Each structure stands twice: as structure tokens, then as C-alpha cells.
Short mmCIF file of C-alpha atoms in Angstrom, two decimals:
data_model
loop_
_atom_site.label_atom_id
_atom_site.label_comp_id
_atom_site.label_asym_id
_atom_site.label_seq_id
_atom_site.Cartn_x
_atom_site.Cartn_y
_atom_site.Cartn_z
CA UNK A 1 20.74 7.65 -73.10
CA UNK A 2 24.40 6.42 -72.62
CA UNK A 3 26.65 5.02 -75.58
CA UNK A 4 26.64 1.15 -75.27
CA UNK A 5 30.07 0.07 -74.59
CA UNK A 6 31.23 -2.67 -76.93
CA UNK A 7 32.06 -6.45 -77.00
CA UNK A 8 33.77 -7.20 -80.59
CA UNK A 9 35.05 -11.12 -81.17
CA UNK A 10 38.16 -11.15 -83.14
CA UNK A 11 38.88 -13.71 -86.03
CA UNK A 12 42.19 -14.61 -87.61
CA UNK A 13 42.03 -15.10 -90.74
CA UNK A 14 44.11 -16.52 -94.05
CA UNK A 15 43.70 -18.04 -97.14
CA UNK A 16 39.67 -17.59 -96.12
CA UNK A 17 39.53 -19.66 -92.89
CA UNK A 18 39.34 -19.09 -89.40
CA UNK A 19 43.16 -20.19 -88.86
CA UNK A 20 43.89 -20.37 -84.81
CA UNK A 21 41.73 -20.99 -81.65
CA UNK A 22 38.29 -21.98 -82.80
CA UNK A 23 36.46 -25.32 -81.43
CA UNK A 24 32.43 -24.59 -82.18
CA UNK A 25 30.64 -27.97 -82.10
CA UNK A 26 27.20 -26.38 -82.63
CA UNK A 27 28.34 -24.79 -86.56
CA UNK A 28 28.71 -26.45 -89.41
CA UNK A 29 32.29 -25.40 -90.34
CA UNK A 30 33.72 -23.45 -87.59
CA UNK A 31 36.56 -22.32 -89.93
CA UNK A 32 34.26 -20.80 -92.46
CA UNK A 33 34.95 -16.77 -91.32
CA UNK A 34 31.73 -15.62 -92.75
CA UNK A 35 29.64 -18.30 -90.74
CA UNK A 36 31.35 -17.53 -87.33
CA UNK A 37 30.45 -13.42 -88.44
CA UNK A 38 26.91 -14.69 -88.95
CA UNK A 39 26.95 -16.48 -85.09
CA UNK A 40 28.45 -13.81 -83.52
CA UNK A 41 26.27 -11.02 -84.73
CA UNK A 42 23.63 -13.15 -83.66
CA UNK A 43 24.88 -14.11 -79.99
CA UNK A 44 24.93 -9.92 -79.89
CA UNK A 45 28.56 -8.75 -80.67
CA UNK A 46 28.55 -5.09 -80.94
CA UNK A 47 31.39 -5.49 -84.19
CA UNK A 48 33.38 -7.77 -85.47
CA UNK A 49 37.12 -7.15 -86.53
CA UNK A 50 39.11 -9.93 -88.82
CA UNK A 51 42.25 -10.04 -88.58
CA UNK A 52 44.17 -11.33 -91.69
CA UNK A 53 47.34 -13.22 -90.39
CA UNK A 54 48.29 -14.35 -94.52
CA UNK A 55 51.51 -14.79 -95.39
CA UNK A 56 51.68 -14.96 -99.07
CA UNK A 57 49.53 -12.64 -101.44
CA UNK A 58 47.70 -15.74 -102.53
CA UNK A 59 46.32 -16.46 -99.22
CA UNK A 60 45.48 -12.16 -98.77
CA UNK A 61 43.71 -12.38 -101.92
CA UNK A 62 40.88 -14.77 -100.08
CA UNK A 63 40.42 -11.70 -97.50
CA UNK A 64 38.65 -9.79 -100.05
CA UNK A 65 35.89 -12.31 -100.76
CA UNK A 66 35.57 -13.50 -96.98
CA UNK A 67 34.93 -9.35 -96.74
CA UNK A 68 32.82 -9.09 -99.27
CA UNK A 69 30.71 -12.11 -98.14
CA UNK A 70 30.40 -11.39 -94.56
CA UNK A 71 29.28 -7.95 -95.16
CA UNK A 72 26.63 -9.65 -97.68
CA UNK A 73 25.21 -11.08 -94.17
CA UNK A 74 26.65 -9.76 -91.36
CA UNK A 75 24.78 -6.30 -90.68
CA UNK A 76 26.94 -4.83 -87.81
CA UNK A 77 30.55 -2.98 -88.17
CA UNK A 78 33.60 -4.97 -89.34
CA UNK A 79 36.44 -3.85 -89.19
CA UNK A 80 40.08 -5.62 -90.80
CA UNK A 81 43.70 -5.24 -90.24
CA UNK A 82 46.59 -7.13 -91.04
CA UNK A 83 49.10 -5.94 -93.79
CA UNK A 84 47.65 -2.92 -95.00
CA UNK A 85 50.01 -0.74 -96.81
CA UNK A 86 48.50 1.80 -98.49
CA UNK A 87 45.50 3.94 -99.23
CA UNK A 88 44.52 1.80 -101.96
CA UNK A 89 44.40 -1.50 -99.59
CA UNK A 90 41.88 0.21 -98.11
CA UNK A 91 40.15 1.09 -100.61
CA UNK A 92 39.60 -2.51 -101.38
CA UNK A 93 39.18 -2.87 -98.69
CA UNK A 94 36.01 -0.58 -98.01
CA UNK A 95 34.88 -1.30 -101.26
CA UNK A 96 34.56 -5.38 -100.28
CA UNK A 97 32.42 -4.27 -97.31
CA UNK A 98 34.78 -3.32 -94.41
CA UNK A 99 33.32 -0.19 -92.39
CA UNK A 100 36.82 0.21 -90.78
CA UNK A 101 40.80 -0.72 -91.83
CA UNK A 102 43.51 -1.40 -88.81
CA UNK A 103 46.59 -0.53 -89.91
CA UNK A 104 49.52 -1.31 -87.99
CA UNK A 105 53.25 -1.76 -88.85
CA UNK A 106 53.10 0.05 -92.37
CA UNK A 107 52.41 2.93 -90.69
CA UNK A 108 55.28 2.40 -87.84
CA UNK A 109 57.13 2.16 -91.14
CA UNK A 110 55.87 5.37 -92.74
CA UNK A 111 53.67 7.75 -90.89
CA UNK A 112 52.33 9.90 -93.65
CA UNK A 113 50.41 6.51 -94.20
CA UNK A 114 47.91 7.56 -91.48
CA UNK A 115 47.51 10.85 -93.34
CA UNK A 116 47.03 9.32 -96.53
CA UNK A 117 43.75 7.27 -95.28
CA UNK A 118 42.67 9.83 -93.50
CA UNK A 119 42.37 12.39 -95.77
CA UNK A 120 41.04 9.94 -98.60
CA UNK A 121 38.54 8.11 -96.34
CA UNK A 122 38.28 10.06 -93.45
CA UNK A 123 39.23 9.58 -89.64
CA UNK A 124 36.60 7.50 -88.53
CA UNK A 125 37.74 4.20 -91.14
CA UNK A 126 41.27 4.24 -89.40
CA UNK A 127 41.95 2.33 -86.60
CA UNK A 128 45.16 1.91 -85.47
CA UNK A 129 46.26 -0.89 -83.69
CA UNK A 130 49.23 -0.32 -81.37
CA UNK A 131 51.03 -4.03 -80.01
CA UNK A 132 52.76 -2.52 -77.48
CA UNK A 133 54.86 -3.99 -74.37
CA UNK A 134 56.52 -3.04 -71.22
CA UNK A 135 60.02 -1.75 -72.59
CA UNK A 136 63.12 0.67 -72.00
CA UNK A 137 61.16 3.88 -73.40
CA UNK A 138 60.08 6.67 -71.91
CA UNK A 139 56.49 5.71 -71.15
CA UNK A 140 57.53 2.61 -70.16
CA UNK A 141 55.84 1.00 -73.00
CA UNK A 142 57.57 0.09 -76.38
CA UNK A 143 55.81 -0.68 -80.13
CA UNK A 144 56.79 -3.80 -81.21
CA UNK A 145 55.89 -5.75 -84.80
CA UNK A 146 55.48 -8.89 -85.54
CA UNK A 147 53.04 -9.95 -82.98
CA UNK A 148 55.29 -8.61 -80.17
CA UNK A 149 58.70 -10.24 -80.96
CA UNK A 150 60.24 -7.36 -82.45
CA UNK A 151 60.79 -4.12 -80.91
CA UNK A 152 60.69 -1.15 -82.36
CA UNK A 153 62.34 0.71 -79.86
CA UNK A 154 59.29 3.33 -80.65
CA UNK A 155 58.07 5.08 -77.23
CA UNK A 156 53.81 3.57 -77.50
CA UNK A 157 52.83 7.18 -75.98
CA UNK A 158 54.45 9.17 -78.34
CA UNK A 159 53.29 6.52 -81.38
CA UNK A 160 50.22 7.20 -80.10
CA UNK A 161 50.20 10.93 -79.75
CA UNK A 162 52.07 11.29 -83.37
CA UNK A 163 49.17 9.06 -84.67
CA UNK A 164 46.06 10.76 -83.97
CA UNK A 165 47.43 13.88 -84.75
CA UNK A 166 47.29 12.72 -88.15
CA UNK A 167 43.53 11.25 -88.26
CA UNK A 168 42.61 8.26 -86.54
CA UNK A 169 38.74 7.17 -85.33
CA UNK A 170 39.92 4.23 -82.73
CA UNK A 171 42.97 2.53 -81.24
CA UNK A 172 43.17 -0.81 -80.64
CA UNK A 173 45.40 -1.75 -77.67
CA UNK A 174 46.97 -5.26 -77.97
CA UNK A 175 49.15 -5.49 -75.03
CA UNK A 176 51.86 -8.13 -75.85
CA UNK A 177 52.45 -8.53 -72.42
CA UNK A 178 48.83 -9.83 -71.34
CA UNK A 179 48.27 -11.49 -74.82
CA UNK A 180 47.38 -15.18 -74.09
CA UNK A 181 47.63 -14.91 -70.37
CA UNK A 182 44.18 -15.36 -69.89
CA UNK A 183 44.96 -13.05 -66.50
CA UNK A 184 42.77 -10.36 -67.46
CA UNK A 185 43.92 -7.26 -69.38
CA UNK A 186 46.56 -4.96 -69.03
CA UNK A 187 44.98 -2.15 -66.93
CA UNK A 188 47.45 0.06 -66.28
CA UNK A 189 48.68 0.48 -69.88
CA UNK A 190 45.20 0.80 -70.59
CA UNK A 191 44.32 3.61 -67.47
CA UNK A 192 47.92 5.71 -68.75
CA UNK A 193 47.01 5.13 -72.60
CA UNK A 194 43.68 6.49 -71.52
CA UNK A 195 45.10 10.05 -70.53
CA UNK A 196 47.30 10.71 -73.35
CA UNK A 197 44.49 10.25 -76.12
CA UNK A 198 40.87 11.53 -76.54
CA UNK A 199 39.68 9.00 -79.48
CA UNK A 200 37.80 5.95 -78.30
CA UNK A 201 40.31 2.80 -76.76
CA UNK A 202 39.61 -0.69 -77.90
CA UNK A 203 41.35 -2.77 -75.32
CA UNK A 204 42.94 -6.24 -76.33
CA UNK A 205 44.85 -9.03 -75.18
CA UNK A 206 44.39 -11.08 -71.46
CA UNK A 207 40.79 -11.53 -70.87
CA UNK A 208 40.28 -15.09 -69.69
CA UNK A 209 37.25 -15.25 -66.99
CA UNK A 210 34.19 -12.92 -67.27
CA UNK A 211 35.17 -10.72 -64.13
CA UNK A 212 38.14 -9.55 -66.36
CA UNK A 213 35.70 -6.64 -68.55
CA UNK A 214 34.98 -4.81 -66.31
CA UNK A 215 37.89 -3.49 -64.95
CA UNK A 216 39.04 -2.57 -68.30
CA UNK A 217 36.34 -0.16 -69.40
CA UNK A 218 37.17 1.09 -65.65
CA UNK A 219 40.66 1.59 -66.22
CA UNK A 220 39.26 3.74 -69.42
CA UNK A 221 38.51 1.17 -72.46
CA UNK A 222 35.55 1.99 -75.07
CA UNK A 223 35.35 -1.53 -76.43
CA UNK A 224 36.30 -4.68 -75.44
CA UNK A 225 38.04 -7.13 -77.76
CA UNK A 226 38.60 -10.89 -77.39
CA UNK A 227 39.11 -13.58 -79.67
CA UNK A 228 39.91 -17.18 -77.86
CA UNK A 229 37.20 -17.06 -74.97
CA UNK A 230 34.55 -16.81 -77.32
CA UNK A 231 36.06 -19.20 -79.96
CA UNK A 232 36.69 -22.07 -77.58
CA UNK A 233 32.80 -21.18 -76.07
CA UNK A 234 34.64 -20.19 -72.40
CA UNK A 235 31.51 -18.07 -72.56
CA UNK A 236 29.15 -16.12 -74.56
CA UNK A 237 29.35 -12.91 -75.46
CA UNK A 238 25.83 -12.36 -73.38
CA UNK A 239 27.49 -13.30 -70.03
CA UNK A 240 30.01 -10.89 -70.87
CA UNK A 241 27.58 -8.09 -70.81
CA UNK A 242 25.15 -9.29 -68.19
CA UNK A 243 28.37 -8.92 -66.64
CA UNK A 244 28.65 -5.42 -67.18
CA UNK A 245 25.09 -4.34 -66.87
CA UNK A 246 25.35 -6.27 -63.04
CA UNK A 247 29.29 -3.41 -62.96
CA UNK A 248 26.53 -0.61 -64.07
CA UNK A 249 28.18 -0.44 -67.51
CA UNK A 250 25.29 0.08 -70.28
CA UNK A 251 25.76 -2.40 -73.11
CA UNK A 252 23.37 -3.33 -76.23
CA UNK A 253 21.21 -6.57 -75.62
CA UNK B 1 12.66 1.76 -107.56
CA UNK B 2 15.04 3.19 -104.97
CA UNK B 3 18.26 4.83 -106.09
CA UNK B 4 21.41 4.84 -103.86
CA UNK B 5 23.17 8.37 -105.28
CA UNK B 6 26.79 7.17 -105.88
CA UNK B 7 28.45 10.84 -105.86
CA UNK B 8 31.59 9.21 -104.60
CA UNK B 9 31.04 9.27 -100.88
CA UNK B 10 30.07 6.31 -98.46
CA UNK B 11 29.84 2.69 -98.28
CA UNK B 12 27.49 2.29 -100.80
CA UNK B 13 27.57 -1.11 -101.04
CA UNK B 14 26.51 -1.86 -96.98
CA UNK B 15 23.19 0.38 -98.16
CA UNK B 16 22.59 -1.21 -100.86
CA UNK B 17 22.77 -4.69 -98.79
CA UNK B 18 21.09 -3.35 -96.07
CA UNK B 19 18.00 -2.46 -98.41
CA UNK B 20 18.18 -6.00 -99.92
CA UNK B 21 17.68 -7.88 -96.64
CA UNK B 22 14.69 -5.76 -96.36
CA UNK B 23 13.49 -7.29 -99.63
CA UNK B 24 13.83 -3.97 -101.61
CA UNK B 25 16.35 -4.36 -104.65
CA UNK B 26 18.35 -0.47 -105.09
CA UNK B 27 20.01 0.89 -108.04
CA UNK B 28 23.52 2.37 -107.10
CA UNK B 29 23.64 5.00 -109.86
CA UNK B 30 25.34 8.45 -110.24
CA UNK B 31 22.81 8.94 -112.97
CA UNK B 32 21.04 12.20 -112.46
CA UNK B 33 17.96 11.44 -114.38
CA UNK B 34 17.42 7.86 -112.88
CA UNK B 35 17.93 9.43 -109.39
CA UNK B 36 15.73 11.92 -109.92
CA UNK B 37 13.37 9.40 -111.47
CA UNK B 38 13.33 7.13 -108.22
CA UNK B 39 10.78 6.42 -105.70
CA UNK B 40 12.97 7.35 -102.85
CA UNK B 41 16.94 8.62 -102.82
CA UNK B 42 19.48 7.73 -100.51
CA UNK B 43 22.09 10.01 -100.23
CA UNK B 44 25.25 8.25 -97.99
CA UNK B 45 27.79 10.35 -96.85
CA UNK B 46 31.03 9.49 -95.11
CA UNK B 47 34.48 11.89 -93.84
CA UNK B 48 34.58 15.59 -94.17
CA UNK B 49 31.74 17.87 -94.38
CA UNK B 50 33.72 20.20 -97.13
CA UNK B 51 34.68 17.28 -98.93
CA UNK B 52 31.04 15.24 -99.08
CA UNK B 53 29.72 18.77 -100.40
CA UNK B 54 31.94 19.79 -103.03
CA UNK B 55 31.91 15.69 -104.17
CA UNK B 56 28.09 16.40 -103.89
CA UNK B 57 28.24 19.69 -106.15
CA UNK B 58 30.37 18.34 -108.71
CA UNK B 59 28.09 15.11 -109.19
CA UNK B 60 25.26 17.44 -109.72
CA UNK B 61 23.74 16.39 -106.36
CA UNK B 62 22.77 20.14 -105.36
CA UNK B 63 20.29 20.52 -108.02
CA UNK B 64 19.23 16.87 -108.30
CA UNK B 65 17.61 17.37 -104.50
CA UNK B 66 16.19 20.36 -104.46
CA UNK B 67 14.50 19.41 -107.56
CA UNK B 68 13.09 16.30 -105.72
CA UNK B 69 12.28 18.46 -102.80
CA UNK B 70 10.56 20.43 -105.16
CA UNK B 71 8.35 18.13 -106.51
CA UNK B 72 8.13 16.54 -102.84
CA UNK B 73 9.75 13.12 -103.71
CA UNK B 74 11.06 11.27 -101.17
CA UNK B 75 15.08 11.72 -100.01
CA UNK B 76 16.80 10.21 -96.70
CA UNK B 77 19.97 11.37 -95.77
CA UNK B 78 22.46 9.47 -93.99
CA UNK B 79 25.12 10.28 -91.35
CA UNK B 80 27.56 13.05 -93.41
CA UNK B 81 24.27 13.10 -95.95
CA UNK B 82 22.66 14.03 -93.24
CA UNK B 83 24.72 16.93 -92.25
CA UNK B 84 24.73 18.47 -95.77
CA UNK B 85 21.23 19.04 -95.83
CA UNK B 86 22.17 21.53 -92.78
CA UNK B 87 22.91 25.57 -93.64
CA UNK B 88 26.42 25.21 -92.58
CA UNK B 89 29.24 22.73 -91.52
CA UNK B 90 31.85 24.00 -88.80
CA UNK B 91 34.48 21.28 -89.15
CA UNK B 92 38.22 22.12 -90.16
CA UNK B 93 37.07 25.45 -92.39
CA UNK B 94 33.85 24.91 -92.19
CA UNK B 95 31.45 25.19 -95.20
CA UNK B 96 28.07 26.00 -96.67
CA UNK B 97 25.73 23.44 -96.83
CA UNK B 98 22.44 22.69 -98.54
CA UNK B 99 20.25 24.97 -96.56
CA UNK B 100 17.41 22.21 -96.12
CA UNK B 101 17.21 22.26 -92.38
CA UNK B 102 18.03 25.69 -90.93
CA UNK B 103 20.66 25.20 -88.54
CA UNK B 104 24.60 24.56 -88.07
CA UNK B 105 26.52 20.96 -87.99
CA UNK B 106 29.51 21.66 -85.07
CA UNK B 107 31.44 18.89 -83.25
CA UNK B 108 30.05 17.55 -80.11
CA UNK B 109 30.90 18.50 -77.00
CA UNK B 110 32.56 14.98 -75.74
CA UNK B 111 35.31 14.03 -73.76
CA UNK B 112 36.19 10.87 -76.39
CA UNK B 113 35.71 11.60 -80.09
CA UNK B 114 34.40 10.52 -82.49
CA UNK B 115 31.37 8.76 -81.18
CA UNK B 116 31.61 5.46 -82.26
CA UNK B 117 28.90 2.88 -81.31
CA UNK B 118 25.61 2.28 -80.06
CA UNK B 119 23.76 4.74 -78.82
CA UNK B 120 19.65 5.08 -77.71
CA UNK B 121 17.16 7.22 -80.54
CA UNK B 122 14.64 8.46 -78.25
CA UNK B 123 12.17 8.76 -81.22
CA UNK B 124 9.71 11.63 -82.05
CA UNK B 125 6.20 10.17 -81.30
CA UNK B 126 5.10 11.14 -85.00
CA UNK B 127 7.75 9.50 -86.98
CA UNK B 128 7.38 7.18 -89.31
CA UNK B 129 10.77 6.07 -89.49
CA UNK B 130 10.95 4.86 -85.70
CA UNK B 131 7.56 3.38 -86.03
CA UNK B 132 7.48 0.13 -83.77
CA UNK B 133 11.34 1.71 -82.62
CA UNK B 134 10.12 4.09 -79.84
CA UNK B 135 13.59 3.93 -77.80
CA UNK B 136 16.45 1.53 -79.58
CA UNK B 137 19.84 1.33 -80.17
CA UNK B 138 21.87 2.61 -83.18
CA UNK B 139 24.82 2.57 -84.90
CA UNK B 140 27.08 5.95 -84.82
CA UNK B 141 30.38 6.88 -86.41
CA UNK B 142 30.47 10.77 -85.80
CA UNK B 143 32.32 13.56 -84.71
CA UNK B 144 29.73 16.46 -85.60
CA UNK B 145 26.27 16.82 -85.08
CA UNK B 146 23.12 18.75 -85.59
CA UNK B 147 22.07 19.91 -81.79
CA UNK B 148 19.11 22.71 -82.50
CA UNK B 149 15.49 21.57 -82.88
CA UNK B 150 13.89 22.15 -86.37
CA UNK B 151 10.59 24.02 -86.63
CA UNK B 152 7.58 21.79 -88.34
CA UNK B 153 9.55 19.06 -88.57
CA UNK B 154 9.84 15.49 -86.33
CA UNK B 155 12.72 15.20 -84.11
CA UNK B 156 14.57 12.38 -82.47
CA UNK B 157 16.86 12.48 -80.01
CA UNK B 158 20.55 10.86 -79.05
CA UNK B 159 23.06 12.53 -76.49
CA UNK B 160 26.88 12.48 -76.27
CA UNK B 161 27.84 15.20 -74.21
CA UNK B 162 25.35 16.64 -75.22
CA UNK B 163 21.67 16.33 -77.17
CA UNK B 164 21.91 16.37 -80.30
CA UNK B 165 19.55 15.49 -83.74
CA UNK B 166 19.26 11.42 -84.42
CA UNK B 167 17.09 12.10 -87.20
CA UNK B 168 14.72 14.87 -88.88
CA UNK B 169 11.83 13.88 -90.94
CA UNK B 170 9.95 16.66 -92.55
CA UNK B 171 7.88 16.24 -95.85
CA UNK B 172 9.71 14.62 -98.86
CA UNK B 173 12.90 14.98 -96.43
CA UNK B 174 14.38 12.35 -93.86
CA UNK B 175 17.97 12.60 -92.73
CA UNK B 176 19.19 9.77 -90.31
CA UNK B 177 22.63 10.69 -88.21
CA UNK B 178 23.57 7.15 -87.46
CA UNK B 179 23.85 3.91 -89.93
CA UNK B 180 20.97 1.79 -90.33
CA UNK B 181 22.82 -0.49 -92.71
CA UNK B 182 24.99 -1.31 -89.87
CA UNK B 183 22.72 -1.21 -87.13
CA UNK B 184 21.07 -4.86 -87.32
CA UNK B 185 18.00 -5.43 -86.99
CA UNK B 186 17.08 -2.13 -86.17
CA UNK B 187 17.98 -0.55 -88.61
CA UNK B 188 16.88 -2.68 -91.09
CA UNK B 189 13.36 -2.27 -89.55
CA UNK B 190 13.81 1.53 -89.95
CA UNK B 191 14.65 1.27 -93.13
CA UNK B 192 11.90 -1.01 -93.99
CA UNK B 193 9.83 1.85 -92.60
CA UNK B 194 11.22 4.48 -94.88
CA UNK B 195 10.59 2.75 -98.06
CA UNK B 196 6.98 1.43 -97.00
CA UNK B 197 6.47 5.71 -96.47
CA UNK B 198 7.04 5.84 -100.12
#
């Protein structure tokens, strides 16, 4: 008995379609978010996380219904971040279907955000996602916003540390510096991020080639996140964990 | 009819899907009298122990199960629902429970918390629940757990860190640690299960 460790597929999302790096020729309409959900929790992801990318409130307002549908269908986890602000955007949140918010840059903003979920929803809903970068702080890794062109000038460690002391079930590591590299992910902020935090690590950003999971969860990752390898069919999501089960790593099939 | 007990606690809405794909329609009702009226209760449960019990007493939950227990009417408990029907919680302050299943809810004793994922059910041999789901993976957001065997009663099993209770079925009574609503088809086997126990 050994907890699975996870594959989740990421979709960006706005305005209620799949928005970047998607080419499916076996679905229908590969930008429909709910009918990707559907494939993938089919093919055998573990949970899904949407990520809503909208830049006007018209366009967020379609990330409630996407929700709402995909949880109609879609019976594993999902989790969605992008520009939640406060306790009650997670409450719609939850209430559309989500199991679990991310919540990034409002709470770089204000803090007592983190506290504010928590307490209402409980630990467990929160995950935090942390875009971090090599940088001039003392871990050596900075927060930035903005998906990494903005620094924050915020020491990731300490983020991190202040963070979960407030209530948080997950992080989700986006390292700006591997993000679209396809050269695997970033292991060592991964391995240090892993000893300064006891809640479970989704790793994110690099993978590119199915021997790049692996080392991950070895460097210390709970989950494993990926978005363009599966959208652009590099390969399945049941390579990736025939890959791990060959590593020794358990995984659901 | 199956009543999902909206005492203001848990996703009721994935339940209530979950049930649907199984072909069973739920009512999602803080309603005392139609939940105690109901073939079989759910009783969801999400965050802090403390919290899911005083939301419980205040909705008149206390009372509305132990008169179901009473007149042995089916009730499943799930993940923090399942906890409550424990003596006591130790999280934060800690805090009384109902007194259902003798026997303490205290956090588990893992390197990474909470445990989130999937995780094998080794399943009591007896249990309807698992029926045709001997040894198969479900869904867990937890921190706490149940970890003491309960006399009379059917037992499965999961371990992080340590062993601790899956699931309990005894009588009128089930109580299910992880999420079948979340757990795919698994779970919505198990939960298929349940209600054909009804």
C-alpha cells in the first residue's frame, strides 16, 4: 500500500476555451476545456488543474460554467488558479465544482489571503502556486508575477515557509526558468524546495521527453504537472507512468 | 430517495453528481425531516474537525443521526463526516465527537501532510461497500485519521505512515475516509454498492 504519485495535465483556459498549445486530431473540438477534462480522465490523469489565463472579467466569467460543466463529467480532482482574490472567488469557485483553488499573486500581494481560505475552507482546498526563478535572494530563488517577467524581489523559501504557516494543502512549483525548455524540470529547486516544506510538492515547468518524471519525484516531487506534452500528443499520460512503474515509482493505472 | 445533508460543510455538489452517474437522483436538503425521512444519508464533511461538528450541531445533525441510527436507517459518512462519527477529534483543540465508533481521530504520522491522492483500500472481506473492490485505489485529501480497529464492525485498511481506517461499516452505519465522488470509477462503483445495500 503506497500513495500513487500523480500525473495532472494542465489546461489554460479563457473566455471557455482551451487558449495555447493544444493540437488533438482524434476530438471533436480540442478547444472545448470540458471535452479535453473528459479525455484526460480517461487516458488516466490522476487530476486535472485549469488554469484561467482571462484577461477581462467577461472572459473569467466563462470559467465558472467550464467548472461547473467539467465537474458534471469529469469524476477526478480539479483544481483552478488564475486571478483569485479573495475568499469569496473561491467560494465560487468550490461551489461550480472545483475540489481545489491555486492562488498565486493576490496572495504575494496580501498574505492574510492564505489565512482567509484557509480558515473558511480549510487547508487542503489551497494550493499555492509559487513561479519562482533563479534570482539575487537569499535562497537563490526569487517569486516573480506575471508568468515570470516580473520580480518580486520576494526570497521563494521564505514565501514558501510564510505560506504554509498560514494553511496550505499543496504547492505547485512552476519554475520560470525550466518553463518551455522542454529540458526536463528544475531539480534542484525542486530537491532544496523539498527540505524547507512538509506539504505535498507539485512540480511544474520543463518536462519534454518521458525520462524527464522521474527524476523529479526523485529530487522530492508528489505530483507531476505538464501541460504541452500531452496537448500536442508528445505522449500519453500512460507512457508517463509505465515510465515510472519501470523507476519503481507506484502510480494509479 | 437519498438525501445529501447540506449542514454547510463539503462539496456537496461533486456527491450529488457522483450519485447521478450511478443512476441514483439525491436531494441536497438541510431539511431535518426529509433527511430523516430518506432511504440512505450522506453526511460530507470537509476542513476542521471542531468546525464540521459545531456546523453539524447547529444544523441539528446530532440528533437527526442518532435518531436514524436508532431506528437502524442507513447513514455513510464521508472523509471529515467520517471522523465525526469518532468519540473525539485531536486536531488544533481538539473536540468531542459523535461517539458512534469508539475511538480517537489524530493526525497521521507522515513525513508530507496532508495526504493527498491515491492510495490502495485493502478491503474487509465482509463489506459490502468494496464488493467487486477487494484491493483499489482511492481518492484522499486528509491530514487525520482513525488508526484503532472497531469491535463488531468491518474494517478496511489504507497506510500513510502508518495504518489507519479506510472505511467502517457496521449496521445502519458506513463511514468512508477517502472521496468516492472523486475517485472515478471506483468510487462510483462503491457508491453504487452503498445505495443497492439500502
Amino acid at each position: 500500500m503506497t500513495l500513487s504519485k500523480r500525473v495532472i495535465p494542465c489546461l489554460d483556459v479563457a473566455g471557455g476555451r482551451v487558449v495555447k498549445g493544444v493540437n488533438f486530431q482524434n476530438l471533436i473540438d480540442a478547444g472545448d476545456p470540458v471535452e479535453l477534462a473528459k479525455y484526460y480522465g480517461e487516458a488516466g490523469a490522476d487530476e486535472l488543474t485549469f488554469l484561467d489565463i482571462s484577461a477581462s472579467v467577461e472572459e473569467r466569467s466563462t470559467t465558472l460554467e467550464i467548472v461547473s460543466r467539467t465537474a458534471e463529467q469529469v469524476f477526478i480532482p480539479l483544481t483552478v488558479g488564475g486571478g483569485v482574490r479573495t475568499a469569496q472567488d473561491v467560494d465560487q469557485l468550490l461551489r461550480a465544482g472545483a475540489d481545489k483553488v491555486g492562488v498565486n499573486t493576490a496572495a504575494i500581494n496580501r498574505p492574510e489571503l492564505i489565512n482567509e481560505i484557509a480558515d473558511r475552507f480549510g487547508d487542503q482546498v489551497l494550493v499555492l502556486s509559487v513561479d519562482a526563478r533563479r534570482g539575487k535572494t537569499p535562497s537563490g530563488f526569487e517569486v516573480t508575477t506575471h508568468g515570470g517577467r516580473t520580480g518580486t524581489g520576494i526570497d521563494a523559501f521564505e514565501w514558501i515557509i510564510n505560506a504554509t504557516s498560514r494553511g496550505v494543502g499543496e504547492i505547485l512549483l512552476n519554475s520560470m526558468d525550466a518553463d518551455g525548455t522542454r529540458n526536463g524540470y528544475d531539480l534542484e529547486m525542486i530537491a532544496k524546495v523539498r527540505g524547507v516544506t512538509h506539504v505535498p510538492l507539485i512540480a511544474s515547468g520543463g518536462a519534454g521527453k518521458l525520462a524527464d518524471f522521474a527524476p523529479a519525484l526523485a529530487a522530492g516531487a508528489d505530483a507531476l504537472l505538464a501541460a504541452s506534452v500531452f496537448h500536442f500528443q508528445t505522449f500519453t499520460i500512460s507512457q508517463v507512468k509505465a515510465q515510472l512503474a519501470n523507476q519503481g515509482y507506484p502510480v494509479r493505472r | 430517495m437519498i438525501a445529501i445533508f447540506d449542514y454547510g460543510s463539503g462539496n456537496l455538489r461533486s456527491a450529488s453528481r457522483a450519485f447521478a452517474l450511478t443512476g441514483h437522483e439525491t436531494v441536497v436538503t438541510s431539511d431535518l425531516a426529509v433527511c430523516l425521512a430518506s432511504d440512505g444519508l450522506v453526511v460530507p464533511g470537509v476542513g476542521a474537525y471542531s468546525a464540521c461538528m459545531e456546523q453539524l450541531i447547529n444544523a441539528g445533525g446530532e440528533v437527526l443521526i442518532q435518531e436514524r441510527i436508532a431506528s437502524e436507517k442507513p447513514i455513510i459518512g464521508i472523509c471529515v463526516g467520517m471522523q465525526i462519527f469518532f468519540t473525539h477529534g485531536i486536531e488544533k483543540a481538539g473536540h468531542a465527537g459523535l461517539g458512534i465508533f469508539d475511538g480517537e481521530v489524530s493526525q497521521l504520522d507522515a513525513k508530507i501532510l496532508p495526504h493527498i491522492g491515491w492510495n490502495n483500500v485493502v478491503a474487509d472481506p465482509a463489506s459490502k461497500l468494496f464488493r467487486g473492490l477487494a484491493n483499489e485505489q482511492f481518492y484522499f485529501v486528509h491530514s487525520y485519521a482513525a488508526k484503532r480497529a472497531i469491535p463488531d464492525s468491518m474494517t478496511s485498511w489504507c497506510e500513510y505512515g502508518e495504518p489507519f481506517l479506510a472505511a467502517v461499516e457496521r449496521g445502519p452505519v458506513s463511514a468512508v475516509q477517502f472521496h468516492p465522488e472523486k475517485s472515478g470509477a471506483v468510487g462510483a462503483k462503491l457508491i453504487a454498492n452503498w445505495v443497492e445495500s439500502l
